[in-house]
Amino acid sequence: MSVTIKDIAKIAGFSHTTVSRALNDSHLISKETKEKIKTIAETLNYTPNYNAKSLVLNRSYNIGLFFSTINEGTSSSFFYEVVKGVNSVVCGEFNLIVSGIDEYSNPNTINKKHFDGIIIMSQSTKDDYFIYNILEKKIPIVVLNREVQDVQLVNILSDDRKGVENAVEYLINEGHRNIAIIEGKKGFKSTQERKKGFIKALINNNISIYKDYIVKGKYDLESGYQGMKQLLNLSNIPTAVFCSNDDMAVGAIKAIVEEGLNVPEDISIIGFDDNVFASYLSPALTTIKKSFEEISIRGAKKLLKLIEDETLERERIYVSTELQIRESVKRVGGIS
Amino acid sequence: MSVTIKDIAKIAGFSHTTVSRALNDSHLISKETKEKIKTIAETLNYTPNYNAKSLVLNRSYNIGLFFSTINEGTSSSFFYEVVKGVNSVVCGEFNLIVSGIDEYSNPNTINKKHFDGIIIMSQSTKDDYFIYNILEKKIPIVVLNREVQDVQLVNILSDDRKGVENAVEYLINEGHRNIAIIEGKKGFKSTQERKKGFIKALINNNISIYKDYIVKGKYDLESGYQGMKQLLNLSNIPTAVFCSNDDMAVGAIKAIVEEGLNVPEDISIIGFDDNVFASYLSPALTTIKKSFEEISIRGAKKLLKLIEDETLERERIYVSTELQIRESVKRVGGIS
DNA sequence: TAAGTTATTGTTAACGTATGCATAGTGTGA
DNA sequence: TCACACTATGCATACGTTAACAATAACTTA
């Protein structure tokens, strides 16, 4: 049916071994035969059978990109950025197989013959059993977005702490001194990290930290609303509030508006995530964006290196965030 | 290294052929041996080597999903819906390989050994050379979203005409009689189809068609703005306007607001596409949504059938659209 | 009881590629 | 001129699976 190296061999008058070597640029073959064989291959429109190649070389030319799930609950811009990022790195040499972890009731069906390497965009600790399974099989793996503890693996994470630190420094540069935070959900790693960044920025700039300016939240709209209410009840209302995610920022804005105040004229707001809706709010929300595309690109590149050299150090890499400056922050006061 | 059927054969005391047959539930093998072999396979954590399987069975277990491009210009919600839709159908039996046509300088590198079937989400006539190439190779193929002419293939398309017809009938049911259209870009298939749907709805309801109510557009914001200006200059301003896409709807709304009028109080607007921003506009835009997820699901299912039975009729399938009713249409007048 | 049928298992080759080893031809140095 | 190295090629086999064909045993049937 389709052209094989044996067909080429017959026409060229060489053994199929020689053809194989010629097409793989082996140094054992003379220049002239190489050229002859290559032109024949081209005219015959030869393409290697990757299944046969894979069988003997014991590799698949496949990279697996696994999301926790591909169903409801995955944001489309997130999904797109990740696939795009990984694809831009692995396309050409590898096939990119996209899948959801929740589709695999039994992770054992995944084996090394099938994937040269695996990238996991992890959004839940439920993924861990899957990750451990792959680690056991010694398949090169990179985990994005979620820190996997107690295990040596390549982990690409967003540097939330630094991102918040920068954002709060931006507020300070805009003249704000009374800056509050509405925290994320208790127990979440991201909650801690974002808070640490907040504190760090204040300390760096010798701004004292008021307990009243640190209020709890739960990452949902309602808790942002309630948190802001609490801040509005203070005698010394902050001029700027960092909300640990965009949902809470929306809740906070609602509370401010209800109070008859305006964003950013009376209070400036910064969120975190850069949700789809962030730029459509009025005022458009200034927020901190994780670049999932960059996380994915870095992860994919690291994976390719890992495939080449399996002894590579398993490190944790932090990718910087980007402050999306829009309209929810106002400059205040004179120059400090 | 990893477990093969020969390993199982040794332990079970059968030939590897018997093992192969047992694991594939061949009727040639007795119940007892089947069970025995299967339990051994399970305890050894056996997974078949798909490359070997593929080699001998001449199939790949891969489905290719090709976009015109995966880079800038692809909307994320569109991309996500499509991957999600296809994945929901093919997961389990097949690997889903996602790729961009623009990554293949030479489509000849794609061969039947590599893909059991291919789905093309086509957004440009530039894809045609690629599509023809795959057709020549007799790889089962389904083309989504764009009509490919002069060729027998399975084509899954959105029924724009019917969608617009329904939307305009909705306007009519809301009491509107003076309904205008701002057309899409000249020469585009979609422009014609959407216009036909518009006309059809009017004819169905015995509403006469004014030439003045049909204005040209170019699918961009500016042309929507200009088109609306034109309509606002008429002595008999329409009470409702169907804009052939959402971008033009935004332009149209801008023109209306500039004139000191309101949407939907003075003029109702319907768009087409359900862009990301549509629900964040104020008023939130009532618009016609192509369900790319459904197009993808239908396409994927059709492809699987095509793989099973290559003689299947190559038909053109139209998937219905969905009217997203939001806030940009107002009920007018009494009951007609 | 011989011949035929059926149920179960084994032998062998095939898929298309890469590679260790063998071989032939050509030059090189003493 | 002989031994040796080097270059270019071919032979044989392996990868893990399936399947055509062969083989065996047990059971039917006349």
mmCIF file of N, CA and C in Angstrom, chain B residues 67-68 101-102 107 120-136 141 143-151 153 155:
data_model
loop_
_atom_site.group_PDB
_atom_site.id
_atom_site.type_symbol
_atom_site.label_atom_id
_atom_site.label_comp_id
_atom_site.label_asym_id
_atom_site.label_seq_id
_atom_site.Cartn_x
_atom_site.Cartn_y
_atom_site.Cartn_z
ATOM 1 N N PHE B 67 -6.806 22.480 13.706
ATOM 2 C CA PHE B 67 -7.351 23.823 13.554
ATOM 3 C C PHE B 67 -6.575 24.509 12.430
ATOM 4 N N SER B 68 -7.173 25.534 11.872
ATOM 5 C CA SER B 68 -6.433 26.297 10.856
ATOM 6 C C SER B 68 -5.130 26.798 11.465
ATOM 7 N N ILE B 101 -2.939 23.390 11.375
ATOM 8 C CA ILE B 101 -2.565 23.115 9.989
ATOM 9 C C ILE B 101 -1.339 23.928 9.603
ATOM 10 N N ASP B 102 -1.254 25.128 10.147
ATOM 11 C CA ASP B 102 -0.132 25.995 9.774
ATOM 12 C C ASP B 102 1.215 25.464 10.263
ATOM 13 N N PRO B 107 2.150 18.743 4.052
ATOM 14 C CA PRO B 107 1.106 17.831 4.535
ATOM 15 C C PRO B 107 1.412 16.370 4.217
ATOM 16 N N ILE B 120 -11.167 18.292 10.865
ATOM 17 C CA ILE B 120 -10.622 19.606 10.582
ATOM 18 C C ILE B 120 -11.622 20.675 10.981
ATOM 19 N N MET B 121 -11.198 21.519 11.901
ATOM 20 C CA MET B 121 -12.017 22.671 12.245
ATOM 21 C C MET B 121 -11.494 23.792 11.374
ATOM 22 N N SER B 122 -12.187 24.001 10.283
ATOM 23 C CA SER B 122 -11.627 24.880 9.261
ATOM 24 C C SER B 122 -12.174 26.292 9.362
ATOM 25 N N GLN B 123 -11.268 27.246 9.299
ATOM 26 C CA GLN B 123 -11.688 28.637 9.393
ATOM 27 C C GLN B 123 -11.248 29.442 8.186
ATOM 28 N N SER B 124 -10.650 28.770 7.242
ATOM 29 C CA SER B 124 -10.087 29.525 6.122
ATOM 30 C C SER B 124 -9.982 28.643 4.883
ATOM 31 N N THR B 125 -10.173 29.269 3.738
ATOM 32 C CA THR B 125 -10.041 28.501 2.488
ATOM 33 C C THR B 125 -8.604 28.054 2.272
ATOM 34 N N LYS B 126 -7.696 28.642 3.027
ATOM 35 C CA LYS B 126 -6.294 28.214 2.926
ATOM 36 C C LYS B 126 -6.118 26.757 3.337
ATOM 37 N N ASP B 127 -7.095 26.255 4.076
ATOM 38 C CA ASP B 127 -6.978 24.874 4.541
ATOM 39 C C ASP B 127 -7.209 23.870 3.430
ATOM 40 N N ASP B 128 -7.747 24.344 2.315
ATOM 41 C CA ASP B 128 -8.204 23.402 1.303
ATOM 42 C C ASP B 128 -7.116 22.472 0.779
ATOM 43 N N TYR B 129 -5.927 23.005 0.540
ATOM 44 C CA TYR B 129 -4.853 22.152 0.014
ATOM 45 C C TYR B 129 -4.592 20.984 0.959
ATOM 46 N N PHE B 130 -4.700 21.292 2.241
ATOM 47 C CA PHE B 130 -4.470 20.298 3.277
ATOM 48 C C PHE B 130 -5.578 19.242 3.242
ATOM 49 N N ILE B 131 -6.800 19.727 3.115
ATOM 50 C CA ILE B 131 -7.951 18.832 3.076
ATOM 51 C C ILE B 131 -7.889 17.910 1.857
ATOM 52 N N TYR B 132 -7.563 18.480 0.714
ATOM 53 C CA TYR B 132 -7.469 17.673 -0.506
ATOM 54 C C TYR B 132 -6.409 16.602 -0.354
ATOM 55 N N ASN B 133 -5.299 17.001 0.247
ATOM 56 C CA ASN B 133 -4.202 16.074 0.444
ATOM 57 C C ASN B 133 -4.640 14.865 1.272
ATOM 58 N N ILE B 134 -5.402 15.135 2.299
ATOM 59 C CA ILE B 134 -5.864 14.041 3.161
ATOM 60 C C ILE B 134 -6.895 13.178 2.441
ATOM 61 N N LEU B 135 -7.740 13.827 1.671
ATOM 62 C CA LEU B 135 -8.729 13.082 0.892
ATOM 63 C C LEU B 135 -8.042 12.110 -0.065
ATOM 64 N N GLU B 136 -7.000 12.587 -0.703
ATOM 65 C CA GLU B 136 -6.249 11.742 -1.644
ATOM 66 C C GLU B 136 -5.715 10.486 -0.974
ATOM 67 N N ILE B 141 -12.087 11.549 6.932
ATOM 68 C CA ILE B 141 -11.986 12.958 7.320
ATOM 69 C C ILE B 141 -13.365 13.578 7.481
ATOM 70 N N VAL B 143 -14.914 17.587 7.939
ATOM 71 C CA VAL B 143 -14.581 19.007 8.002
ATOM 72 C C VAL B 143 -15.709 19.761 8.697
ATOM 73 N N LEU B 144 -15.335 20.508 9.709
ATOM 74 C CA LEU B 144 -16.325 21.247 10.478
ATOM 75 C C LEU B 144 -16.333 22.712 10.090
ATOM 76 N N ASN B 145 -17.471 23.314 10.183
ATOM 77 C CA ASN B 145 -17.590 24.777 10.207
ATOM 78 C C ASN B 145 -17.501 25.487 8.863
ATOM 79 N N ARG B 146 -16.761 24.939 7.923
ATOM 80 C CA ARG B 146 -16.636 25.622 6.630
ATOM 81 C C ARG B 146 -17.055 24.666 5.532
ATOM 82 N N GLU B 147 -17.862 25.170 4.619
ATOM 83 C CA GLU B 147 -18.322 24.326 3.533
ATOM 84 C C GLU B 147 -17.198 24.153 2.522
ATOM 85 N N VAL B 148 -16.878 22.906 2.241
ATOM 86 C CA VAL B 148 -15.879 22.641 1.215
ATOM 87 C C VAL B 148 -16.628 22.194 -0.025
ATOM 88 N N GLN B 149 -16.449 22.944 -1.085
ATOM 89 C CA GLN B 149 -17.250 22.673 -2.277
ATOM 90 C C GLN B 149 -16.567 21.748 -3.262
ATOM 91 N N ASP B 150 -17.351 21.242 -4.190
ATOM 92 C CA ASP B 150 -16.839 20.421 -5.293
ATOM 93 C C ASP B 150 -16.176 19.139 -4.827
ATOM 94 N N VAL B 151 -16.420 18.737 -3.614
ATOM 95 C CA VAL B 151 -15.772 17.530 -3.115
ATOM 96 C C VAL B 151 -16.779 16.744 -2.292
ATOM 97 N N LEU B 153 -17.401 15.005 0.805
ATOM 98 C CA LEU B 153 -16.891 14.715 2.145
ATOM 99 C C LEU B 153 -17.929 15.032 3.190
ATOM 100 N N ASN B 155 -19.326 17.043 5.957
ATOM 101 C CA ASN B 155 -19.184 18.450 6.271
ATOM 102 C C ASN B 155 -20.228 18.784 7.338
#
